Amino acid sequence: MTSNSNGSKPESTSQEDLSARVATSDDIEVGTYLEIAQQEPPKGQHENVPIRTETIVILDFGSQYSRLIARRIRESNVFCEIIPWDAPPDILNEQDVKGIVLSGGPNSVYGEGAPLAPTWVFDAGVPILGICYGMQLLAHQLGGKVEPGVQREYGHAVIHKDGQGVDLLEGLDGDVPVWMSHGDRIEELPPGFRSMAYSDNSPVAVMGSDEQKMFGIQFHPEVVHTPQGAEILRNFTFRVCGANGTWTPANFVTDAIRRVQEQVGDGRVICALSGGVDSTVAAALIHRAIGDRLTCIFVDNGLLRRGEADRVRNVFARDLGVNLIFEDSSERFLSALKGVTDPEVKRKRIGEEFIRIFEEVAKRIGQVDYLAQGTLYPDVIESTSSETSAAHKIKTHHNVGGLPERMELTLVEPLRYMFKDEVRRAGTQLGVSDQAVNRQPFPGPGLAIRTIGEVTYDKLEILRAADWIVIDEIKAAGLYEKLWQSFAVLTNTQTVGVMGDRRTYQWVVAIRAVQSQDAMTADWARLPYDTLARISNRIVNEVPEVNRVVLDITSKPPGTIEWE
């Protein structure tokens, strides 16, 4: 009989059957990982070789669309990295920079204190593409003139190509629908530039200097409202910058292994293993790189879904192919969260406890220098404002912004600049099954951020029961792999209900289901009414402490995927 994460037995046969069904994909994932981890790490010629990845660099001036620009470029198999607008030129030495994109932003280039592109951008000798504010920067800093427009231009517009032989616009129609978002416009072109397209409101909607390989566009090519925008970015990436498009899953795996070898050297690494696709792929890569100098640690923090801790532990104990240490620290985490209601404090407390546990385990092992995590690019973007001084921190992830300032271990994060779908493709490249790589994300802080208000053992048990039902019905409807995430949230609200002719005053559970490509944006999923009805009916009948179920129909933005 399957037990839950605190050792108690399921209350009914139906819950036992449910546990068995939901456990399937997790067991496959862990088993597949063990097969991967047993493979020998590469040796020889790649060790200590300097690594320079073909890269398009985005200087971020605070645009809400910078991440979409990066995604569109990466979709063409070219690596793209976002750096702050005032970053030093170090990336020119670290990467094989093929081109630079100046992003949009909320400022006016002529405003006091407006951020400007550093001089190294123009001295780098690589092509430059300015988008919206970035285009105005090119004009302003290279001798043109930018002034407030007589009429602002937001939303749908049509640009008209002004002449032929423009690499940036090659293959596009003569009239191109685009998405505009600007109030300023270019009144005078900088020396050496010419107009390449115009709109009814912008005499210069596209400008460029073929000789200098610098171009500016007044619209946003990265959004879906510009239908041929991806083609414009591909033209810049391949026709103008001469990129080769080698950013493939196979090359990423090879580069990531080499980077780990370069960073770790002869050191030892412990890996925070959750059983999810991120930590699984991270552990597989690191084990390929350093072999038995990796030790994986699975921590039961008491904030996991029903049966998950025992399930992962049993599979690893049975089929162990790497060093594994299991830590039951549920009481420790619950104690740290006692009385805490603020979500940021929750995340930081959880992050602190994780790190302290890893440091304690490292001391028991002896001579451990590094901590590996499955941190992804969206975690980094949402957790810190240091990516760009114009960005705004949304929330702390325990494995990024929630880490304590003092750490005895150095982080190894081979997936740090990857989006989730890229990690999934890397997992496939490594041989991980489709069921494993398509597993829905689960937050590092676990159910603590799906329990609104103070986290207690009793509330966690209520949420675990409701969440099992949501996942079971989603899978039964054949929707699991079509959704980015689907889960239950235990709200901090109680309502009056009537059950068996008796008045009840019980908790409200919210259902959250979203569709997304990378978690940077998400739309609420239109679940079938029959599925919603079954979920609601089962929760109020099988979870005695709940008498009402609601559906969250908020997209991201303005909301986030998780509630806290």
PDB file of N, CA and C in Angstrom, residues 128-212:
ATOM      1  N   ILE A 128      24.353  45.508 -35.286  1.00  0.00           N
ATOM      2  CA  ILE A 128      23.490  45.972 -34.201  1.00  0.00           C
ATOM      3  C   ILE A 128      22.077  46.135 -34.742  1.00  0.00           C
ATOM      4  N   LEU A 129      21.110  45.685 -33.946  1.00  0.00           N
ATOM      5  CA  LEU A 129      19.698  45.894 -34.258  1.00  0.00           C
ATOM      6  C   LEU A 129      19.046  46.597 -33.074  1.00  0.00           C
ATOM      7  N   GLY A 130      18.515  47.792 -33.306  1.00  0.00           N
ATOM      8  CA  GLY A 130      17.798  48.514 -32.275  1.00  0.00           C
ATOM      9  C   GLY A 130      16.301  48.337 -32.452  1.00  0.00           C
ATOM     10  N   ILE A 131      15.612  47.965 -31.380  1.00  0.00           N
ATOM     11  CA  ILE A 131      14.168  47.742 -31.427  1.00  0.00           C
ATOM     12  C   ILE A 131      13.472  48.803 -30.585  1.00  0.00           C
ATOM     13  N   CYS A 132      12.597  49.584 -31.204  1.00  0.00           N
ATOM     14  CA  CYS A 132      11.804  50.609 -30.521  1.00  0.00           C
ATOM     15  C   CYS A 132      12.741  51.612 -29.812  1.00  0.00           C
ATOM     16  N   TYR A 133      12.819  51.594 -28.502  1.00  0.00           N
ATOM     17  CA  TYR A 133      13.747  52.487 -27.796  1.00  0.00           C
ATOM     18  C   TYR A 133      15.176  52.277 -28.290  1.00  0.00           C
ATOM     19  N   GLY A 134      15.508  51.026 -28.606  1.00  0.00           N
ATOM     20  CA  GLY A 134      16.850  50.733 -29.122  1.00  0.00           C
ATOM     21  C   GLY A 134      17.114  51.420 -30.437  1.00  0.00           C
ATOM     22  N   MET A 135      16.103  51.525 -31.292  1.00  0.00           N
ATOM     23  CA  MET A 135      16.253  52.254 -32.553  1.00  0.00           C
ATOM     24  C   MET A 135      16.491  53.734 -32.276  1.00  0.00           C
ATOM     25  N   GLN A 136      15.731  54.291 -31.347  1.00  0.00           N
ATOM     26  CA  GLN A 136      15.890  55.700 -31.014  1.00  0.00           C
ATOM     27  C   GLN A 136      17.260  55.980 -30.396  1.00  0.00           C
ATOM     28  N   LEU A 137      17.790  55.007 -29.643  1.00  0.00           N
ATOM     29  CA  LEU A 137      19.146  55.140 -29.111  1.00  0.00           C
ATOM     30  C   LEU A 137      20.172  55.259 -30.231  1.00  0.00           C
ATOM     31  N   LEU A 138      20.032  54.393 -31.244  1.00  0.00           N
ATOM     32  CA  LEU A 138      20.961  54.454 -32.378  1.00  0.00           C
ATOM     33  C   LEU A 138      20.944  55.835 -33.016  1.00  0.00           C
ATOM     34  N   ALA A 139      19.749  56.347 -33.250  1.00  0.00           N
ATOM     35  CA  ALA A 139      19.643  57.666 -33.870  1.00  0.00           C
ATOM     36  C   ALA A 139      20.231  58.740 -32.969  1.00  0.00           C
ATOM     37  N   HIS A 140      19.867  58.690 -31.705  1.00  0.00           N
ATOM     38  CA  HIS A 140      20.293  59.717 -30.752  1.00  0.00           C
ATOM     39  C   HIS A 140      21.799  59.714 -30.535  1.00  0.00           C
ATOM     40  N   GLN A 141      22.383  58.537 -30.391  1.00  0.00           N
ATOM     41  CA  GLN A 141      23.805  58.455 -30.056  1.00  0.00           C
ATOM     42  C   GLN A 141      24.711  58.538 -31.274  1.00  0.00           C
ATOM     43  N   LEU A 142      24.159  58.366 -32.477  1.00  0.00           N
ATOM     44  CA  LEU A 142      24.991  58.391 -33.678  1.00  0.00           C
ATOM     45  C   LEU A 142      24.789  59.661 -34.517  1.00  0.00           C
ATOM     46  N   GLY A 143      24.116  60.663 -33.919  1.00  0.00           N
ATOM     47  CA  GLY A 143      24.051  61.955 -34.602  1.00  0.00           C
ATOM     48  C   GLY A 143      22.730  62.304 -35.238  1.00  0.00           C
ATOM     49  N   GLY A 144      21.688  61.502 -35.042  1.00  0.00           N
ATOM     50  CA  GLY A 144      20.360  61.830 -35.554  1.00  0.00           C
ATOM     51  C   GLY A 144      19.575  62.639 -34.538  1.00  0.00           C
ATOM     52  N   LYS A 145      18.278  62.756 -34.774  1.00  0.00           N
ATOM     53  CA  LYS A 145      17.436  63.538 -33.870  1.00  0.00           C
ATOM     54  C   LYS A 145      16.139  62.771 -33.595  1.00  0.00           C
ATOM     55  N   VAL A 146      15.817  62.657 -32.300  1.00  0.00           N
ATOM     56  CA  VAL A 146      14.589  62.000 -31.853  1.00  0.00           C
ATOM     57  C   VAL A 146      13.743  63.040 -31.114  1.00  0.00           C
ATOM     58  N   GLU A 147      12.464  63.114 -31.467  1.00  0.00           N
ATOM     59  CA  GLU A 147      11.573  64.089 -30.843  1.00  0.00           C
ATOM     60  C   GLU A 147      10.222  63.438 -30.541  1.00  0.00           C
ATOM     61  N   PRO A 148       9.435  64.046 -29.661  1.00  0.00           N
ATOM     62  CA  PRO A 148       8.092  63.511 -29.398  1.00  0.00           C
ATOM     63  C   PRO A 148       7.258  63.540 -30.674  1.00  0.00           C
ATOM     64  N   GLY A 149       6.516  62.464 -30.897  1.00  0.00           N
ATOM     65  CA  GLY A 149       5.669  62.406 -32.071  1.00  0.00           C
ATOM     66  C   GLY A 149       4.423  63.261 -31.908  1.00  0.00           C
ATOM     67  N   VAL A 150       3.933  63.797 -33.019  1.00  0.00           N
ATOM     68  CA  VAL A 150       2.688  64.556 -32.980  1.00  0.00           C
ATOM     69  C   VAL A 150       1.542  63.644 -32.549  1.00  0.00           C
ATOM     70  N   GLN A 151       1.602  62.415 -32.985  1.00  0.00           N
ATOM     71  CA  GLN A 151       0.592  61.418 -32.632  1.00  0.00           C
ATOM     72  C   GLN A 151       1.297  60.142 -32.207  1.00  0.00           C
ATOM     73  N   ARG A 152       0.928  59.617 -31.055  1.00  0.00           N
ATOM     74  CA  ARG A 152       1.510  58.364 -30.591  1.00  0.00           C
ATOM     75  C   ARG A 152       1.011  57.198 -31.446  1.00  0.00           C
ATOM     76  N   GLU A 153       1.774  56.112 -31.403  1.00  0.00           N
ATOM     77  CA  GLU A 153       1.448  54.959 -32.244  1.00  0.00           C
ATOM     78  C   GLU A 153       1.515  53.692 -31.395  1.00  0.00           C
ATOM     79  N   TYR A 154       0.353  53.208 -30.986  1.00  0.00           N
ATOM     80  CA  TYR A 154       0.272  51.999 -30.173  1.00  0.00           C
ATOM     81  C   TYR A 154      -0.663  50.999 -30.842  1.00  0.00           C
ATOM     82  N   GLY A 155      -0.244  49.748 -30.857  1.00  0.00           N
ATOM     83  CA  GLY A 155      -1.089  48.702 -31.414  1.00  0.00           C
ATOM     84  C   GLY A 155      -0.789  48.404 -32.871  1.00  0.00           C
ATOM     85  N   HIS A 156      -1.788  47.919 -33.581  1.00  0.00           N
ATOM     86  CA  HIS A 156      -1.601  47.476 -34.968  1.00  0.00           C
ATOM     87  C   HIS A 156      -1.280  48.658 -35.887  1.00  0.00           C
ATOM     88  N   ALA A 157      -0.335  48.410 -36.793  1.00  0.00           N
ATOM     89  CA  ALA A 157       0.019  49.384 -37.826  1.00  0.00           C
ATOM     90  C   ALA A 157       0.542  48.608 -39.025  1.00  0.00           C
ATOM     91  N   VAL A 158       0.734  49.301 -40.118  1.00  0.00           N
ATOM     92  CA  VAL A 158       1.286  48.696 -41.333  1.00  0.00           C
ATOM     93  C   VAL A 158       2.481  49.526 -41.777  1.00  0.00           C
ATOM     94  N   ILE A 159       3.617  48.858 -41.987  1.00  0.00           N
ATOM     95  CA  ILE A 159       4.781  49.556 -42.527  1.00  0.00           C
ATOM     96  C   ILE A 159       4.909  49.217 -44.009  1.00  0.00           C
ATOM     97  N   HIS A 160       5.469  50.154 -44.741  1.00  0.00           N
ATOM     98  CA  HIS A 160       5.631  50.004 -46.189  1.00  0.00           C
ATOM     99  C   HIS A 160       7.118  50.024 -46.512  1.00  0.00           C
ATOM    100  N   LYS A 161       7.589  48.978 -47.168  1.00  0.00           N
ATOM    101  CA  LYS A 161       9.008  48.903 -47.507  1.00  0.00           C
ATOM    102  C   LYS A 161       9.390  50.049 -48.439  1.00  0.00           C
ATOM    103  N   ASP A 162      10.530  50.667 -48.157  1.00  0.00           N
ATOM    104  CA  ASP A 162      10.992  51.839 -48.890  1.00  0.00           C
ATOM    105  C   ASP A 162      12.234  51.455 -49.686  1.00  0.00           C
ATOM    106  N   GLY A 163      12.029  50.739 -50.781  1.00  0.00           N
ATOM    107  CA  GLY A 163      13.174  50.306 -51.587  1.00  0.00           C
ATOM    108  C   GLY A 163      13.442  48.825 -51.425  1.00  0.00           C
ATOM    109  N   GLN A 164      14.384  48.314 -52.210  1.00  0.00           N
ATOM    110  CA  GLN A 164      14.727  46.896 -52.231  1.00  0.00           C
ATOM    111  C   GLN A 164      16.157  46.691 -51.726  1.00  0.00           C
ATOM    112  N   GLY A 165      16.553  45.419 -51.683  1.00  0.00           N
ATOM    113  CA  GLY A 165      17.923  45.095 -51.325  1.00  0.00           C
ATOM    114  C   GLY A 165      18.255  45.292 -49.866  1.00  0.00           C
ATOM    115  N   VAL A 166      17.264  45.130 -49.005  1.00  0.00           N
ATOM    116  CA  VAL A 166      17.490  45.268 -47.567  1.00  0.00           C
ATOM    117  C   VAL A 166      17.507  43.877 -46.942  1.00  0.00           C
ATOM    118  N   ASP A 167      18.667  43.436 -46.485  1.00  0.00           N
ATOM    119  CA  ASP A 167      18.801  42.093 -45.910  1.00  0.00           C
ATOM    120  C   ASP A 167      17.836  41.886 -44.748  1.00  0.00           C
ATOM    121  N   LEU A 168      17.657  42.908 -43.929  1.00  0.00           N
ATOM    122  CA  LEU A 168      16.805  42.774 -42.753  1.00  0.00           C
ATOM    123  C   LEU A 168      15.361  42.469 -43.123  1.00  0.00           C
ATOM    124  N   LEU A 169      14.913  42.967 -44.286  1.00  0.00           N
ATOM    125  CA  LEU A 169      13.519  42.803 -44.701  1.00  0.00           C
ATOM    126  C   LEU A 169      13.360  41.824 -45.857  1.00  0.00           C
ATOM    127  N   GLU A 170      14.390  41.082 -46.162  1.00  0.00           N
ATOM    128  CA  GLU A 170      14.366  40.138 -47.277  1.00  0.00           C
ATOM    129  C   GLU A 170      13.248  39.112 -47.090  1.00  0.00           C
ATOM    130  N   GLY A 171      12.470  38.911 -48.149  1.00  0.00           N
ATOM    131  CA  GLY A 171      11.414  37.909 -48.117  1.00  0.00           C
ATOM    132  C   GLY A 171      10.105  38.387 -47.540  1.00  0.00           C
ATOM    133  N   LEU A 172      10.036  39.630 -47.063  1.00  0.00           N
ATOM    134  CA  LEU A 172       8.809  40.159 -46.491  1.00  0.00           C
ATOM    135  C   LEU A 172       7.941  40.784 -47.577  1.00  0.00           C
ATOM    136  N   ASP A 173       6.661  40.885 -47.301  1.00  0.00           N
ATOM    137  CA  ASP A 173       5.749  41.538 -48.228  1.00  0.00           C
ATOM    138  C   ASP A 173       6.070  43.031 -48.302  1.00  0.00           C
ATOM    139  N   GLY A 174       5.546  43.699 -49.337  1.00  0.00           N
ATOM    140  CA  GLY A 174       5.760  45.140 -49.461  1.00  0.00           C
ATOM    141  C   GLY A 174       5.103  45.916 -48.342  1.00  0.00           C
ATOM    142  N   ASP A 175       3.921  45.466 -47.911  1.00  0.00           N
ATOM    143  CA  ASP A 175       3.218  46.061 -46.783  1.00  0.00           C
ATOM    144  C   ASP A 175       3.180  45.029 -45.657  1.00  0.00           C
ATOM    145  N   VAL A 176       3.724  45.411 -44.503  1.00  0.00           N
ATOM    146  CA  VAL A 176       3.932  44.446 -43.415  1.00  0.00           C
ATOM    147  C   VAL A 176       3.154  44.869 -42.175  1.00  0.00           C
ATOM    148  N   PRO A 177       2.195  44.059 -41.707  1.00  0.00           N
ATOM    149  CA  PRO A 177       1.513  44.352 -40.443  1.00  0.00           C
ATOM    150  C   PRO A 177       2.487  44.214 -39.271  1.00  0.00           C
ATOM    151  N   VAL A 178       2.475  45.190 -38.362  1.00  0.00           N
ATOM    152  CA  VAL A 178       3.388  45.176 -37.217  1.00  0.00           C
ATOM    153  C   VAL A 178       2.651  45.652 -35.971  1.00  0.00           C
ATOM    154  N   TRP A 179       3.334  45.519 -34.834  1.00  0.00           N
ATOM    155  CA  TRP A 179       2.802  45.998 -33.554  1.00  0.00           C
ATOM    156  C   TRP A 179       3.685  47.136 -33.057  1.00  0.00           C
ATOM    157  N   MET A 180       3.100  48.322 -32.986  1.00  0.00           N
ATOM    158  CA  MET A 180       3.820  49.522 -32.554  1.00  0.00           C
ATOM    159  C   MET A 180       3.555  49.811 -31.079  1.00  0.00           C
ATOM    160  N   SER A 181       4.513  50.478 -30.430  1.00  0.00           N
ATOM    161  CA  SER A 181       4.337  50.900 -29.045  1.00  0.00           C
ATOM    162  C   SER A 181       5.335  52.006 -28.743  1.00  0.00           C
ATOM    163  N   HIS A 182       5.018  53.224 -29.240  1.00  0.00           N
ATOM    164  CA  HIS A 182       5.973  54.323 -29.040  1.00  0.00           C
ATOM    165  C   HIS A 182       5.257  55.669 -29.124  1.00  0.00           C
ATOM    166  N   GLY A 183       5.868  56.660 -28.466  1.00  0.00           N
ATOM    167  CA  GLY A 183       5.370  58.030 -28.533  1.00  0.00           C
ATOM    168  C   GLY A 183       6.349  58.968 -29.206  1.00  0.00           C
ATOM    169  N   ASP A 184       7.639  58.580 -29.249  1.00  0.00           N
ATOM    170  CA  ASP A 184       8.674  59.378 -29.919  1.00  0.00           C
ATOM    171  C   ASP A 184       8.886  58.867 -31.339  1.00  0.00           C
ATOM    172  N   ARG A 185       9.498  59.706 -32.154  1.00  0.00           N
ATOM    173  CA  ARG A 185       9.840  59.252 -33.496  1.00  0.00           C
ATOM    174  C   ARG A 185      11.116  59.941 -33.959  1.00  0.00           C
ATOM    175  N   ILE A 186      11.739  59.368 -34.991  1.00  0.00           N
ATOM    176  CA  ILE A 186      13.004  59.882 -35.517  1.00  0.00           C
ATOM    177  C   ILE A 186      12.707  60.956 -36.560  1.00  0.00           C
ATOM    178  N   GLU A 187      13.238  62.161 -36.297  1.00  0.00           N
ATOM    179  CA  GLU A 187      13.042  63.290 -37.212  1.00  0.00           C
ATOM    180  C   GLU A 187      14.214  63.459 -38.163  1.00  0.00           C
ATOM    181  N   GLU A 188      15.408  63.100 -37.707  1.00  0.00           N
ATOM    182  CA  GLU A 188      16.598  63.174 -38.564  1.00  0.00           C
ATOM    183  C   GLU A 188      17.404  61.892 -38.416  1.00  0.00           C
ATOM    184  N   LEU A 189      17.764  61.297 -39.566  1.00  0.00           N
ATOM    185  CA  LEU A 189      18.570  60.082 -39.544  1.00  0.00           C
ATOM    186  C   LEU A 189      20.015  60.404 -39.181  1.00  0.00           C
ATOM    187  N   PRO A 190      20.707  59.490 -38.509  1.00  0.00           N
ATOM    188  CA  PRO A 190      22.135  59.691 -38.271  1.00  0.00           C
ATOM    189  C   PRO A 190      22.918  59.549 -39.575  1.00  0.00           C
ATOM    190  N   PRO A 191      24.113  60.142 -39.667  1.00  0.00           N
ATOM    191  CA  PRO A 191      24.924  60.056 -40.891  1.00  0.00           C
ATOM    192  C   PRO A 191      25.139  58.604 -41.330  1.00  0.00           C
ATOM    193  N   GLY A 192      24.991  58.355 -42.625  1.00  0.00           N
ATOM    194  CA  GLY A 192      25.216  57.016 -43.171  1.00  0.00           C
ATOM    195  C   GLY A 192      24.006  56.111 -43.137  1.00  0.00           C
ATOM    196  N   PHE A 193      22.897  56.573 -42.543  1.00  0.00           N
ATOM    197  CA  PHE A 193      21.685  55.757 -42.447  1.00  0.00           C
ATOM    198  C   PHE A 193      20.677  56.192 -43.510  1.00  0.00           C
ATOM    199  N   ARG A 194      19.792  55.262 -43.882  1.00  0.00           N
ATOM    200  CA  ARG A 194      18.714  55.581 -44.801  1.00  0.00           C
ATOM    201  C   ARG A 194      17.415  54.952 -44.303  1.00  0.00           C
ATOM    202  N   SER A 195      16.304  55.515 -44.711  1.00  0.00           N
ATOM    203  CA  SER A 195      15.010  54.956 -44.362  1.00  0.00           C
ATOM    204  C   SER A 195      14.763  53.704 -45.202  1.00  0.00           C
ATOM    205  N   MET A 196      14.284  52.657 -44.567  1.00  0.00           N
ATOM    206  CA  MET A 196      14.033  51.402 -45.258  1.00  0.00           C
ATOM    207  C   MET A 196      12.562  51.010 -45.237  1.00  0.00           C
ATOM    208  N   ALA A 197      11.771  51.653 -44.374  1.00  0.00           N
ATOM    209  CA  ALA A 197      10.328  51.432 -44.320  1.00  0.00           C
ATOM    210  C   ALA A 197       9.699  52.562 -43.520  1.00  0.00           C
ATOM    211  N   TYR A 198       8.416  52.821 -43.798  1.00  0.00           N
ATOM    212  CA  TYR A 198       7.710  53.894 -43.100  1.00  0.00           C
ATOM    213  C   TYR A 198       6.284  53.438 -42.820  1.00  0.00           C
ATOM    214  N   SER A 199       5.635  54.124 -41.894  1.00  0.00           N
ATOM    215  CA  SER A 199       4.215  53.905 -41.633  1.00  0.00           C
ATOM    216  C   SER A 199       3.499  55.236 -41.761  1.00  0.00           C
ATOM    217  N   ASP A 200       2.197  55.235 -41.628  1.00  0.00           N
ATOM    218  CA  ASP A 200       1.438  56.474 -41.760  1.00  0.00           C
ATOM    219  C   ASP A 200       1.841  57.501 -40.710  1.00  0.00           C
ATOM    220  N   ASN A 201       2.288  57.031 -39.549  1.00  0.00           N
ATOM    221  CA  ASN A 201       2.640  57.953 -38.468  1.00  0.00           C
ATOM    222  C   ASN A 201       4.142  58.098 -38.261  1.00  0.00           C
ATOM    223  N   SER A 202       4.919  57.171 -38.807  1.00  0.00           N
ATOM    224  CA  SER A 202       6.374  57.201 -38.613  1.00  0.00           C
ATOM    225  C   SER A 202       7.071  57.267 -39.966  1.00  0.00           C
ATOM    226  N   PRO A 203       7.636  58.434 -40.318  1.00  0.00           N
ATOM    227  CA  PRO A 203       8.355  58.530 -41.595  1.00  0.00           C
ATOM    228  C   PRO A 203       9.559  57.602 -41.650  1.00  0.00           C
ATOM    229  N   VAL A 204      10.069  57.227 -40.478  1.00  0.00           N
ATOM    230  CA  VAL A 204      11.178  56.259 -40.410  1.00  0.00           C
ATOM    231  C   VAL A 204      10.747  55.134 -39.468  1.00  0.00           C
ATOM    232  N   ALA A 205      10.175  54.080 -40.035  1.00  0.00           N
ATOM    233  CA  ALA A 205       9.782  52.923 -39.227  1.00  0.00           C
ATOM    234  C   ALA A 205      10.884  51.872 -39.195  1.00  0.00           C
ATOM    235  N   VAL A 206      11.720  51.866 -40.233  1.00  0.00           N
ATOM    236  CA  VAL A 206      12.921  51.025 -40.289  1.00  0.00           C
ATOM    237  C   VAL A 206      14.029  51.868 -40.879  1.00  0.00           C
ATOM    238  N   MET A 207      15.194  51.841 -40.245  1.00  0.00           N
ATOM    239  CA  MET A 207      16.345  52.570 -40.776  1.00  0.00           C
ATOM    240  C   MET A 207      17.554  51.658 -40.711  1.00  0.00           C
ATOM    241  N   GLY A 208      18.571  52.005 -41.482  1.00  0.00           N
ATOM    242  CA  GLY A 208      19.760  51.180 -41.427  1.00  0.00           C
ATOM    243  C   GLY A 208      20.927  51.758 -42.189  1.00  0.00           C
ATOM    244  N   SER A 209      22.085  51.212 -41.857  1.00  0.00           N
ATOM    245  CA  SER A 209      23.319  51.514 -42.570  1.00  0.00           C
ATOM    246  C   SER A 209      23.907  50.186 -43.013  1.00  0.00           C
ATOM    247  N   ASP A 210      23.814  49.897 -44.303  1.00  0.00           N
ATOM    248  CA  ASP A 210      24.322  48.626 -44.807  1.00  0.00           C
ATOM    249  C   ASP A 210      25.820  48.492 -44.562  1.00  0.00           C
ATOM    250  N   GLU A 211      26.535  49.609 -44.710  1.00  0.00           N
ATOM    251  CA  GLU A 211      27.992  49.571 -44.548  1.00  0.00           C
ATOM    252  C   GLU A 211      28.375  49.266 -43.105  1.00  0.00           C
ATOM    253  N   GLN A 212      27.690  49.907 -42.136  1.00  0.00           N
ATOM    254  CA  GLN A 212      28.014  49.696 -40.722  1.00  0.00           C
ATOM    255  C   GLN A 212      27.299  48.489 -40.129  1.00  0.00           C
TER     256      GLN A 212
END
